[in-house]
PDB file of C-alpha atoms in Angstrom:
ATOM      1  CA  MET A  30     -41.476  21.829 -11.494  1.00 63.00           C
ATOM      2  CA  THR A  31     -41.102  22.363  -7.304  1.00 83.00           C
ATOM      3  CA  ILE A  32     -39.638  19.874  -5.175  1.00 92.00           C
ATOM      4  CA  THR A  33     -39.342  19.689  -1.306  1.00 92.00           C
ATOM      5  CA  LEU A  34     -36.011  18.579   0.871  1.00 93.00           C
ATOM      6  CA  GLN A  35     -37.815  15.370   1.659  1.00 93.00           C
ATOM      7  CA  GLN A  36     -38.715  14.434  -1.449  1.00 93.00           C
ATOM      8  CA  LEU A  37     -35.257  15.217  -3.106  1.00 93.00           C
ATOM      9  CA  ARG A  38     -33.254  13.360  -0.145  1.00 94.00           C
ATOM     10  CA  ARG A  39     -35.588  10.314  -1.573  1.00 94.00           C
ATOM     11  CA  THR A  40     -34.529  11.084  -4.818  1.00 94.00           C
ATOM     12  CA  ALA A  41     -31.073  11.237  -3.682  1.00 95.00           C
ATOM     13  CA  GLU A  42     -31.516   8.047  -1.788  1.00 94.00           C
ATOM     14  CA  ALA A  43     -33.218   6.011  -4.397  1.00 96.00           C
ATOM     15  CA  ARG A  44     -31.001   7.191  -7.993  1.00 95.00           C
ATOM     16  CA  LEU A  45     -27.999   5.746  -4.985  1.00 95.00           C
ATOM     17  CA  ARG A  46     -29.734   2.238  -4.240  1.00 95.00           C
ATOM     18  CA  GLU A  47     -30.710   1.836  -7.835  1.00 95.00           C
ATOM     19  CA  ALA A  48     -26.986   1.889  -8.750  1.00 94.00           C
ATOM     20  CA  GLY A  49     -25.874  -0.432  -5.924  1.00 92.00           C
ATOM     21  CA  VAL A  50     -24.102   2.135  -3.519  1.00 92.00           C
ATOM     22  CA  ASP A  51     -23.714   0.080  -0.548  1.00 88.00           C
ATOM     23  CA  THR A  52     -24.908   2.566   2.145  1.00 92.00           C
ATOM     24  CA  PRO A  53     -27.321   4.627   0.496  1.00 94.00           C
ATOM     25  CA  ASP A  54     -29.260   6.461   2.831  1.00 94.00           C
ATOM     26  CA  LEU A  55     -26.332   8.106   4.565  1.00 94.00           C
ATOM     27  CA  ASP A  56     -24.438   9.094   1.455  1.00 93.00           C
ATOM     28  CA  ALA A  57     -27.447  10.841  -0.275  1.00 95.00           C
ATOM     29  CA  ARG A  58     -28.127  12.606   3.752  1.00 95.00           C
ATOM     30  CA  LEU A  59     -23.817  13.765   3.213  1.00 94.00           C
ATOM     31  CA  LEU A  60     -23.991  15.273   0.162  1.00 94.00           C
ATOM     32  CA  VAL A  61     -27.541  16.643   0.991  1.00 94.00           C
ATOM     33  CA  GLU A  62     -26.277  18.402   3.933  1.00 93.00           C
ATOM     34  CA  HIS A  63     -22.994  19.223   1.945  1.00 93.00           C
ATOM     35  CA  ALA A  64     -24.179  20.997  -1.180  1.00 93.00           C
ATOM     36  CA  LEU A  65     -27.659  22.873   0.189  1.00 93.00           C
ATOM     37  CA  GLY A  66     -25.247  23.702   3.621  1.00 92.00           C
ATOM     38  CA  LEU A  67     -27.396  22.459   5.978  1.00 90.00           C
ATOM     39  CA  THR A  68     -26.736  20.381   9.363  1.00 90.00           C
ATOM     40  CA  ARG A  69     -29.011  17.558   9.951  1.00 90.00           C
ATOM     41  CA  HIS A  70     -31.943  18.857  12.106  1.00 90.00           C
ATOM     42  CA  ASP A  71     -31.829  21.457   8.742  1.00 89.00           C
ATOM     43  CA  LEU A  72     -33.114  17.811   6.925  1.00 90.00           C
ATOM     44  CA  PHE A  73     -36.403  17.201  10.163  1.00 89.00           C
ATOM     45  CA  THR A  74     -37.368  21.019  10.740  1.00 92.00           C
ATOM     46  CA  ARG A  75     -37.292  22.013   6.772  1.00 91.00           C
ATOM     47  CA  ALA A  76     -38.510  18.818   5.176  1.00 91.00           C
ATOM     48  CA  ASN A  77     -41.515  20.427   3.305  1.00 90.00           C
ATOM     49  CA  ASP A  78     -39.139  23.157   1.911  1.00 90.00           C
ATOM     50  CA  THR A  79     -38.700  23.944  -1.363  1.00 92.00           C
ATOM     51  CA  VAL A  80     -35.288  23.507  -2.536  1.00 93.00           C
ATOM     52  CA  PRO A  81     -34.189  25.535  -5.338  1.00 92.00           C
ATOM     53  CA  GLU A  82     -34.037  24.283  -8.982  1.00 91.00           C
ATOM     54  CA  PRO A  83     -30.274  25.420  -8.954  1.00 92.00           C
ATOM     55  CA  ASP A  84     -29.277  24.371  -5.321  1.00 92.00           C
ATOM     56  CA  ALA A  85     -31.858  21.179  -6.112  1.00 93.00           C
ATOM     57  CA  ALA A  86     -29.469  20.242  -9.917  1.00 93.00           C
ATOM     58  CA  ARG A  87     -25.639  20.843  -7.662  1.00 93.00           C
ATOM     59  CA  LEU A  88     -27.484  18.101  -5.109  1.00 94.00           C
ATOM     60  CA  LEU A  89     -28.194  15.983  -8.385  1.00 93.00           C
ATOM     61  CA  ALA A  90     -25.129  15.949 -10.237  1.00 95.00           C
ATOM     62  CA  LEU A  91     -23.121  15.200  -6.880  1.00 96.00           C
ATOM     63  CA  VAL A  92     -24.981  12.137  -6.568  1.00 95.00           C
ATOM     64  CA  GLU A  93     -24.520  10.804 -10.363  1.00 95.00           C
ATOM     65  CA  ARG A  94     -20.567  10.861  -8.775  1.00 95.00           C
ATOM     66  CA  ARG A  95     -21.535   8.860  -6.545  1.00 95.00           C
ATOM     67  CA  ALA A  96     -23.461   6.878  -8.533  1.00 95.00           C
ATOM     68  CA  ALA A  97     -20.747   6.363 -10.675  1.00 93.00           C
ATOM     69  CA  ARG A  98     -18.416   5.663  -7.596  1.00 92.00           C
ATOM     70  CA  GLU A  99     -16.886   8.301  -6.479  1.00 92.00           C
ATOM     71  CA  PRO A 100     -15.829   8.053  -3.082  1.00 92.00           C
ATOM     72  CA  VAL A 101     -18.142  10.448  -1.000  1.00 92.00           C
ATOM     73  CA  GLY A 102     -14.837  11.524   1.371  1.00 92.00           C
ATOM     74  CA  ARG A 103     -13.896  12.622  -2.693  1.00 92.00           C
ATOM     75  CA  ILE A 104     -16.991  14.487  -3.259  1.00 93.00           C
ATOM     76  CA  LEU A 105     -16.896  16.580   0.156  1.00 92.00           C
ATOM     77  CA  GLY A 106     -13.395  16.902  -0.517  1.00 89.00           C
ATOM     78  CA  HIS A 107     -12.473  15.888   3.051  1.00 90.00           C
ATOM     79  CA  ARG A 108     -12.783  12.665   5.548  1.00 90.00           C
ATOM     80  CA  GLU A 109     -13.493  12.173   8.987  1.00 91.00           C
ATOM     81  CA  PHE A 110     -10.555   9.704  11.094  1.00 95.00           C
ATOM     82  CA  TRP A 111     -11.039   8.961  14.758  1.00 96.00           C
ATOM     83  CA  THR A 112     -11.241  12.536  16.527  1.00 94.00           C
ATOM     84  CA  ILE A 113     -10.168  14.771  13.546  1.00 97.00           C
ATOM     85  CA  ASP A 114     -11.097  15.858  10.120  1.00 95.00           C
ATOM     86  CA  LEU A 115      -8.329  15.782   7.268  1.00 96.00           C
ATOM     87  CA  ALA A 116      -9.286  16.976   4.054  1.00 94.00           C
ATOM     88  CA  LEU A 117      -8.106  15.119   0.405  1.00 92.00           C
ATOM     89  CA  ASN A 118      -6.312  15.091  -2.494  1.00 90.00           C
ATOM     90  CA  PRO A 119      -5.572  12.558  -5.214  1.00 90.00           C
ATOM     91  CA  ASP A 120      -2.653  12.092  -4.281  1.00 91.00           C
ATOM     92  CA  THR A 121      -3.622  10.753  -0.470  1.00 91.00           C
ATOM     93  CA  LEU A 122      -5.318   7.674   0.423  1.00 90.00           C
ATOM     94  CA  GLU A 123      -8.478   8.248   1.947  1.00 91.00           C
ATOM     95  CA  PRO A 124      -8.327   7.365   5.536  1.00 92.00           C
ATOM     96  CA  ARG A 125     -10.785   3.998   6.400  1.00 90.00           C
ATOM     97  CA  PRO A 126     -12.435   2.734  10.232  1.00 91.00           C
ATOM     98  CA  ASP A 127      -9.448  -0.136  10.091  1.00 94.00           C
ATOM     99  CA  THR A 128      -6.441   2.617  10.159  1.00 96.00           C
ATOM    100  CA  GLU A 129      -8.777   2.851  13.500  1.00 97.00           C
ATOM    101  CA  THR A 130      -7.508   0.501  14.346  1.00 97.00           C
ATOM    102  CA  LEU A 131      -4.058   0.771  14.643  1.00 98.00           C
ATOM    103  CA  VAL A 132      -4.827   4.260  16.787  1.00 98.00           C
ATOM    104  CA  GLU A 133      -6.199   2.634  19.156  1.00 97.00           C
ATOM    105  CA  ALA A 134      -3.547  -0.237  19.777  1.00 97.00           C
ATOM    106  CA  VAL A 135      -0.533   2.349  19.587  1.00 98.00           C
ATOM    107  CA  LEU A 136      -2.608   4.524  22.751  1.00 98.00           C
ATOM    108  CA  LYS A 137      -3.018   0.894  24.432  1.00 97.00           C
ATOM    109  CA  ALA A 138      -0.103   0.032  24.582  1.00 97.00           C
ATOM    110  CA  LEU A 139       2.166   2.887  25.278  1.00 96.00           C
ATOM    111  CA  PRO A 140       2.258   2.894  29.204  1.00 92.00           C
ATOM    112  CA  ASP A 141       2.232   6.681  30.087  1.00 94.00           C
ATOM    113  CA  ARG A 142       0.151   8.908  27.537  1.00 95.00           C
ATOM    114  CA  SER A 143       1.355  12.131  29.029  1.00 96.00           C
ATOM    115  CA  ALA A 144       5.815  11.152  27.972  1.00 96.00           C
ATOM    116  CA  PRO A 145       7.221  14.007  26.004  1.00 97.00           C
ATOM    117  CA  LEU A 146       6.958  10.843  22.946  1.00 98.00           C
ATOM    118  CA  ARG A 147       8.707  11.001  19.129  1.00 98.00           C
ATOM    119  CA  LEU A 148       6.064   9.585  17.022  1.00 98.00           C
ATOM    120  CA  LEU A 149       7.278   8.925  13.168  1.00 98.00           C
ATOM    121  CA  ASP A 150       4.944   7.429  10.522  1.00 98.00           C
ATOM    122  CA  LEU A 151       5.921   6.334   6.982  1.00 98.00           C
ATOM    123  CA  GLY A 152       3.910   6.709   4.271  1.00 96.00           C
ATOM    124  CA  THR A 153       2.274   9.266   6.021  1.00 97.00           C
ATOM    125  CA  GLY A 154      -0.320   9.927   3.420  1.00 96.00           C
ATOM    126  CA  THR A 155      -3.434  12.856   4.921  1.00 96.00           C
ATOM    127  CA  GLY A 156      -1.548  12.284   8.463  1.00 97.00           C
ATOM    128  CA  CYS A 157      -4.041  10.831   9.511  1.00 97.00           C
ATOM    129  CA  ILE A 158      -2.787   8.208  12.128  1.00 98.00           C
ATOM    130  CA  LEU A 159       0.601  10.446  13.102  1.00 98.00           C
ATOM    131  CA  LEU A 160      -2.410  13.347  13.880  1.00 98.00           C
ATOM    132  CA  ALA A 161      -4.845  10.896  15.217  1.00 98.00           C
ATOM    133  CA  LEU A 162      -2.314   9.875  17.881  1.00 98.00           C
ATOM    134  CA  LEU A 163      -1.381  13.276  18.351  1.00 98.00           C
ATOM    135  CA  ALA A 164      -4.345  14.400  19.350  1.00 98.00           C
ATOM    136  CA  GLU A 165      -4.621  11.792  22.328  1.00 98.00           C
ATOM    137  CA  LEU A 166      -0.726  12.481  23.095  1.00 98.00           C
ATOM    138  CA  PRO A 167      -1.024  15.707  24.639  1.00 97.00           C
ATOM    139  CA  ASN A 168       2.964  16.429  25.361  1.00 98.00           C
ATOM    140  CA  ALA A 169       4.357  14.210  21.623  1.00 98.00           C
ATOM    141  CA  THR A 170       5.266  15.755  18.817  1.00 98.00           C
ATOM    142  CA  GLY A 171       6.133  13.412  15.236  1.00 98.00           C
ATOM    143  CA  LEU A 172       7.301  13.029  11.866  1.00 98.00           C
ATOM    144  CA  GLY A 173       5.535  12.522   9.081  1.00 98.00           C
ATOM    145  CA  VAL A 174       6.964  11.055   5.745  1.00 98.00           C
ATOM    146  CA  ASP A 175       5.836  10.233   2.003  1.00 97.00           C
ATOM    147  CA  LEU A 176       7.052   9.539  -0.709  1.00 95.00           C
ATOM    148  CA  SER A 177       5.140  12.271  -2.235  1.00 95.00           C
ATOM    149  CA  PRO A 178       5.198  15.923  -2.073  1.00 96.00           C
ATOM    150  CA  GLY A 179       1.301  16.137  -2.975  1.00 95.00           C
ATOM    151  CA  ALA A 180       0.569  13.289   0.072  1.00 95.00           C
ATOM    152  CA  VAL A 181       3.718  16.428   2.209  1.00 97.00           C
ATOM    153  CA  ALA A 182       1.345  18.932   1.443  1.00 96.00           C
ATOM    154  CA  ALA A 183      -2.546  17.725   2.289  1.00 96.00           C
ATOM    155  CA  ALA A 184      -1.139  16.322   5.649  1.00 97.00           C
ATOM    156  CA  THR A 185       0.996  19.371   6.938  1.00 98.00           C
ATOM    157  CA  ALA A 186      -2.471  21.289   5.521  1.00 97.00           C
ATOM    158  CA  ASN A 187      -4.270  19.002   7.782  1.00 98.00           C
ATOM    159  CA  ALA A 188      -1.719  19.605  10.618  1.00 98.00           C
ATOM    160  CA  ALA A 189      -2.992  22.926  10.633  1.00 98.00           C
ATOM    161  CA  ARG A 190      -6.350  21.873   9.986  1.00 96.00           C
ATOM    162  CA  ASN A 191      -6.480  20.237  13.515  1.00 98.00           C
ATOM    163  CA  GLY A 192      -4.643  22.686  15.865  1.00 97.00           C
ATOM    164  CA  LEU A 193      -0.873  20.602  15.734  1.00 98.00           C
ATOM    165  CA  ALA A 194       0.476  22.177  13.544  1.00 98.00           C
ATOM    166  CA  GLU A 195       2.973  23.333  15.497  1.00 97.00           C
ATOM    167  CA  ARG A 196       3.586  19.189  16.805  1.00 98.00           C
ATOM    168  CA  ALA A 197       3.318  17.432  13.291  1.00 98.00           C
ATOM    169  CA  ARG A 198       6.126  18.251  11.047  1.00 98.00           C
ATOM    170  CA  PHE A 199       6.026  16.095   7.738  1.00 98.00           C
ATOM    171  CA  GLN A 200       8.890  15.676   4.517  1.00 98.00           C
ATOM    172  CA  THR A 201       8.858  13.901   1.421  1.00 97.00           C
ATOM    173  CA  GLY A 202      11.038  10.316   1.739  1.00 97.00           C
ATOM    174  CA  ASN A 203      11.356   7.045   0.973  1.00 95.00           C
ATOM    175  CA  TRP A 204      10.488   4.893   3.944  1.00 97.00           C
ATOM    176  CA  GLY A 205      12.865   5.649   6.375  1.00 96.00           C
ATOM    177  CA  ALA A 206      15.798   5.595   4.347  1.00 95.00           C
ATOM    178  CA  GLY A 207      17.916   8.668   5.798  1.00 94.00           C
ATOM    179  CA  LEU A 208      16.663   9.104   9.011  1.00 97.00           C
ATOM    180  CA  ALA A 209      18.820  10.423  11.859  1.00 93.00           C
ATOM    181  CA  GLU A 210      16.393  10.185  14.672  1.00 96.00           C
ATOM    182  CA  ARG A 211      15.591   7.318  16.768  1.00 97.00           C
ATOM    183  CA  PHE A 212      11.547   7.176  17.757  1.00 98.00           C
ATOM    184  CA  ALA A 213       9.274   6.207  20.581  1.00 98.00           C
ATOM    185  CA  VAL A 214       6.524   4.829  18.220  1.00 98.00           C
ATOM    186  CA  VAL A 215       7.024   4.254  14.431  1.00 98.00           C
ATOM    187  CA  VAL A 216       3.911   3.706  12.577  1.00 98.00           C
ATOM    188  CA  SER A 217       3.124   2.872   8.850  1.00 98.00           C
ATOM    189  CA  ASN A 218       0.407   1.532   6.626  1.00 97.00           C
ATOM    190  CA  PRO A 219       1.265   0.965   3.715  1.00 96.00           C
ATOM    191  CA  PRO A 220       0.837  -0.887   0.049  1.00 94.00           C
ATOM    192  CA  TYR A 221      -0.703  -4.167   0.969  1.00 93.00           C
ATOM    193  CA  ILE A 222      -3.222  -5.226  -1.415  1.00 93.00           C
ATOM    194  CA  PRO A 223      -0.846  -8.380  -4.317  1.00 92.00           C
ATOM    195  CA  SER A 224      -0.329  -7.053  -7.280  1.00 94.00           C
ATOM    196  CA  ALA A 225      -3.044  -9.141  -9.559  1.00 92.00           C
ATOM    197  CA  ASP A 226      -5.583  -8.928  -6.923  1.00 92.00           C
ATOM    198  CA  ILE A 227      -5.775  -4.651  -8.048  1.00 92.00           C
ATOM    199  CA  ALA A 228      -8.540  -5.169 -10.787  1.00 92.00           C
ATOM    200  CA  ALA A 229     -10.719  -6.921  -8.250  1.00 90.00           C
ATOM    201  CA  LEU A 230     -11.191  -3.730  -6.201  1.00 89.00           C
ATOM    202  CA  ASP A 231     -14.238  -1.546  -5.477  1.00 90.00           C
ATOM    203  CA  PRO A 232     -14.202   1.080  -8.000  1.00 89.00           C
ATOM    204  CA  GLU A 233     -14.154   3.449  -4.993  1.00 86.00           C
ATOM    205  CA  VAL A 234     -10.989   1.850  -4.008  1.00 89.00           C
ATOM    206  CA  ARG A 235      -9.037   1.278  -7.473  1.00 90.00           C
ATOM    207  CA  GLU A 236     -10.539   4.602  -9.597  1.00 88.00           C
ATOM    208  CA  HIS A 237      -9.956   7.180  -6.939  1.00 89.00           C
ATOM    209  CA  ASP A 238      -7.452   6.282  -4.511  1.00 86.00           C
ATOM    210  CA  PRO A 239      -2.833   6.463  -5.346  1.00 87.00           C
ATOM    211  CA  LEU A 240      -1.816   2.961  -7.011  1.00 84.00           C
ATOM    212  CA  ARG A 241       1.082   3.520  -5.115  1.00 85.00           C
ATOM    213  CA  ALA A 242      -0.870   3.494  -2.016  1.00 87.00           C
ATOM    214  CA  LEU A 243      -2.499   0.084  -2.676  1.00 88.00           C
ATOM    215  CA  ASP A 244      -0.143  -1.889  -4.555  1.00 86.00           C
ATOM    216  CA  GLY A 245       1.805  -4.017  -2.339  1.00 92.00           C
ATOM    217  CA  GLY A 246       4.355  -6.030  -5.408  1.00 92.00           C
ATOM    218  CA  ALA A 247       3.406  -9.942  -5.852  1.00 93.00           C
ATOM    219  CA  ASP A 248       2.567 -10.941  -2.147  1.00 95.00           C
ATOM    220  CA  GLY A 249       1.902  -7.933  -0.807  1.00 94.00           C
ATOM    221  CA  LEU A 250       4.360  -7.514   1.084  1.00 96.00           C
ATOM    222  CA  ASP A 251       7.461  -5.608   0.079  1.00 96.00           C
ATOM    223  CA  ALA A 252       7.052  -2.599   1.444  1.00 97.00           C
ATOM    224  CA  TYR A 253       6.823  -4.591   5.172  1.00 97.00           C
ATOM    225  CA  ARG A 254       9.530  -5.849   4.290  1.00 97.00           C
ATOM    226  CA  ILE A 255      11.860  -2.559   3.878  1.00 97.00           C
ATOM    227  CA  ILE A 256      10.064  -0.827   6.402  1.00 97.00           C
ATOM    228  CA  ALA A 257      11.166  -3.909   9.123  1.00 97.00           C
ATOM    229  CA  ALA A 258      14.360  -4.405   8.137  1.00 97.00           C
ATOM    230  CA  GLN A 259      15.196  -0.309   8.808  1.00 97.00           C
ATOM    231  CA  MET A 260      13.126  -0.835  12.504  1.00 97.00           C
ATOM    232  CA  PRO A 261      16.159  -1.673  14.739  1.00 96.00           C
ATOM    233  CA  ASP A 262      17.670   2.031  13.076  1.00 96.00           C
ATOM    234  CA  LEU A 263      14.142   3.927  13.771  1.00 98.00           C
ATOM    235  CA  LEU A 264      13.715   2.904  17.065  1.00 98.00           C
ATOM    236  CA  GLN A 265      15.120   3.831  20.471  1.00 97.00           C
ATOM    237  CA  PRO A 266      15.808   0.692  22.970  1.00 96.00           C
ATOM    238  CA  GLY A 267      12.154   0.551  24.418  1.00 95.00           C
ATOM    239  CA  GLY A 268      10.474   1.850  21.491  1.00 97.00           C
ATOM    240  CA  LEU A 269       7.245   0.688  19.740  1.00 98.00           C
ATOM    241  CA  ALA A 270       6.177  -0.313  15.882  1.00 98.00           C
ATOM    242  CA  GLY A 271       2.830  -0.178  15.007  1.00 98.00           C
ATOM    243  CA  LEU A 272       1.987  -2.028  11.150  1.00 98.00           C
ATOM    244  CA  GLU A 273      -1.723  -1.671   9.896  1.00 98.00           C
ATOM    245  CA  VAL A 274      -1.945  -5.122   7.239  1.00 97.00           C
ATOM    246  CA  GLY A 275      -4.179  -6.531   5.324  1.00 95.00           C
ATOM    247  CA  GLN A 276      -6.349  -9.623   5.610  1.00 94.00           C
ATOM    248  CA  GLY A 277      -4.252 -12.909   6.285  1.00 95.00           C
ATOM    249  CA  GLN A 278      -0.676 -10.934   5.925  1.00 97.00           C
ATOM    250  CA  ALA A 279      -0.542 -10.524  10.149  1.00 97.00           C
ATOM    251  CA  ALA A 280       1.606 -13.774  10.706  1.00 97.00           C
ATOM    252  CA  ASP A 281       4.376 -13.464   8.035  1.00 97.00           C
ATOM    253  CA  VAL A 282       4.594  -8.989   9.091  1.00 97.00           C
ATOM    254  CA  ALA A 283       5.046 -10.272  12.661  1.00 97.00           C
ATOM    255  CA  GLY A 284       7.935 -12.517  11.247  1.00 97.00           C
ATOM    256  CA  LEU A 285       8.972 -10.247   9.303  1.00 97.00           C
ATOM    257  CA  LEU A 286       9.653  -7.706  12.714  1.00 97.00           C
ATOM    258  CA  ALA A 287      10.319 -10.750  15.073  1.00 96.00           C
ATOM    259  CA  VAL A 288      13.732 -11.322  12.226  1.00 96.00           C
ATOM    260  CA  ALA A 289      14.515  -7.355  12.858  1.00 96.00           C
ATOM    261  CA  GLY A 290      14.882  -8.444  15.928  1.00 96.00           C
ATOM    262  CA  LEU A 291      11.724  -6.913  17.630  1.00 97.00           C
ATOM    263  CA  GLU A 292      10.000  -8.699  20.611  1.00 95.00           C
ATOM    264  CA  PRO A 293       5.609  -9.295  19.557  1.00 94.00           C
ATOM    265  CA  ALA A 294       3.723  -6.722  21.032  1.00 95.00           C
ATOM    266  CA  GLY A 295       0.454  -8.472  20.109  1.00 95.00           C
ATOM    267  CA  VAL A 296      -2.146  -9.004  17.349  1.00 97.00           C
ATOM    268  CA  PHE A 297      -5.458  -6.962  16.460  1.00 96.00           C
ATOM    269  CA  ARG A 298      -8.384  -7.001  15.199  1.00 96.00           C
ATOM    270  CA  ASP A 299     -10.497  -4.756  13.437  1.00 94.00           C
ATOM    271  CA  LEU A 300     -14.231  -4.470  13.821  1.00 92.00           C
ATOM    272  CA  GLY A 301     -14.842  -7.111  10.941  1.00 92.00           C
ATOM    273  CA  GLY A 302     -12.534  -9.299  13.388  1.00 95.00           C
ATOM    274  CA  VAL A 303     -10.181  -9.237  10.569  1.00 95.00           C
ATOM    275  CA  GLU A 304      -5.812  -8.732  11.905  1.00 97.00           C
ATOM    276  CA  ARG A 305      -5.640  -5.732  11.446  1.00 97.00           C
ATOM    277  CA  CYS A 306      -2.437  -4.329  12.826  1.00 97.00           C
ATOM    278  CA  VAL A 307       0.977  -5.701  14.415  1.00 98.00           C
ATOM    279  CA  LEU A 308       2.978  -4.472  16.810  1.00 98.00           C
ATOM    280  CA  GLY A 309       6.285  -5.144  17.722  1.00 97.00           C
ATOM    281  CA  TRP A 310       8.447  -3.705  20.875  1.00 97.00           C
ATOM    282  CA  LYS A 311      12.731  -2.578  20.071  1.00 95.00           C
ATOM    283  CA  ARG A 312      13.502  -4.014  23.915  1.00 86.00           C
ATOM    284  CA  SER A 313      17.264  -2.840  24.157  1.00 77.00           C
TER     285      SER A 313
END
């Protein structure tokens, strides 16, 4: 049986739509490009080309993985974030557009993007936040810390992948414990889902992101309590803290930073209108 590229793409879209995938057209296109080694332009100029059966079978196998709610980024093995491209592994949270809110807020708060700043990213995962910031701050350097050696390996590889290896270093650690250095900026996207809510998450998240990167304890704030208490010893005078937060958590997290002696520097909403990021200054 012969099938054209256009027919194959439509078959993939229909299967994903039937499976209840939120963005069947986009996901099908990404999988077609990946499986067949095509560009977006090829999808139009070669729409009537016949696809060899082995190639079609390879694509349809990927489509079935997506229909089973495996995220596209996991299938492709990488995910775009900000201006960079990040490889994923089972030890890393898949970066999401919501986290770009934190990157944008930090950049807007910095008075001089050309300064030789030192950055710290706690629970770095893929390294997405630190590497996105370094891509915009040409004279900055940074350290990323994660409890998982697998995440540290992924972040280290992602720094090299994006030409940032000379300015980014990653190591295993438990948040900021044992760090003697003080930093101009400390950022984190810690686990913030209340434990009881994990089971109700979308299967793309619940079954494919590492649990330790999701579970924030009974009220979702366990990691923030630790990080906020460490901030005075991690930030240099005039330093900036930036934390991603879950829906409804901004006021509580701002309160934790205030108790630690930081001055409020704003709460920022993501594109969906959710208060997604809390900033604070250490003035002295």
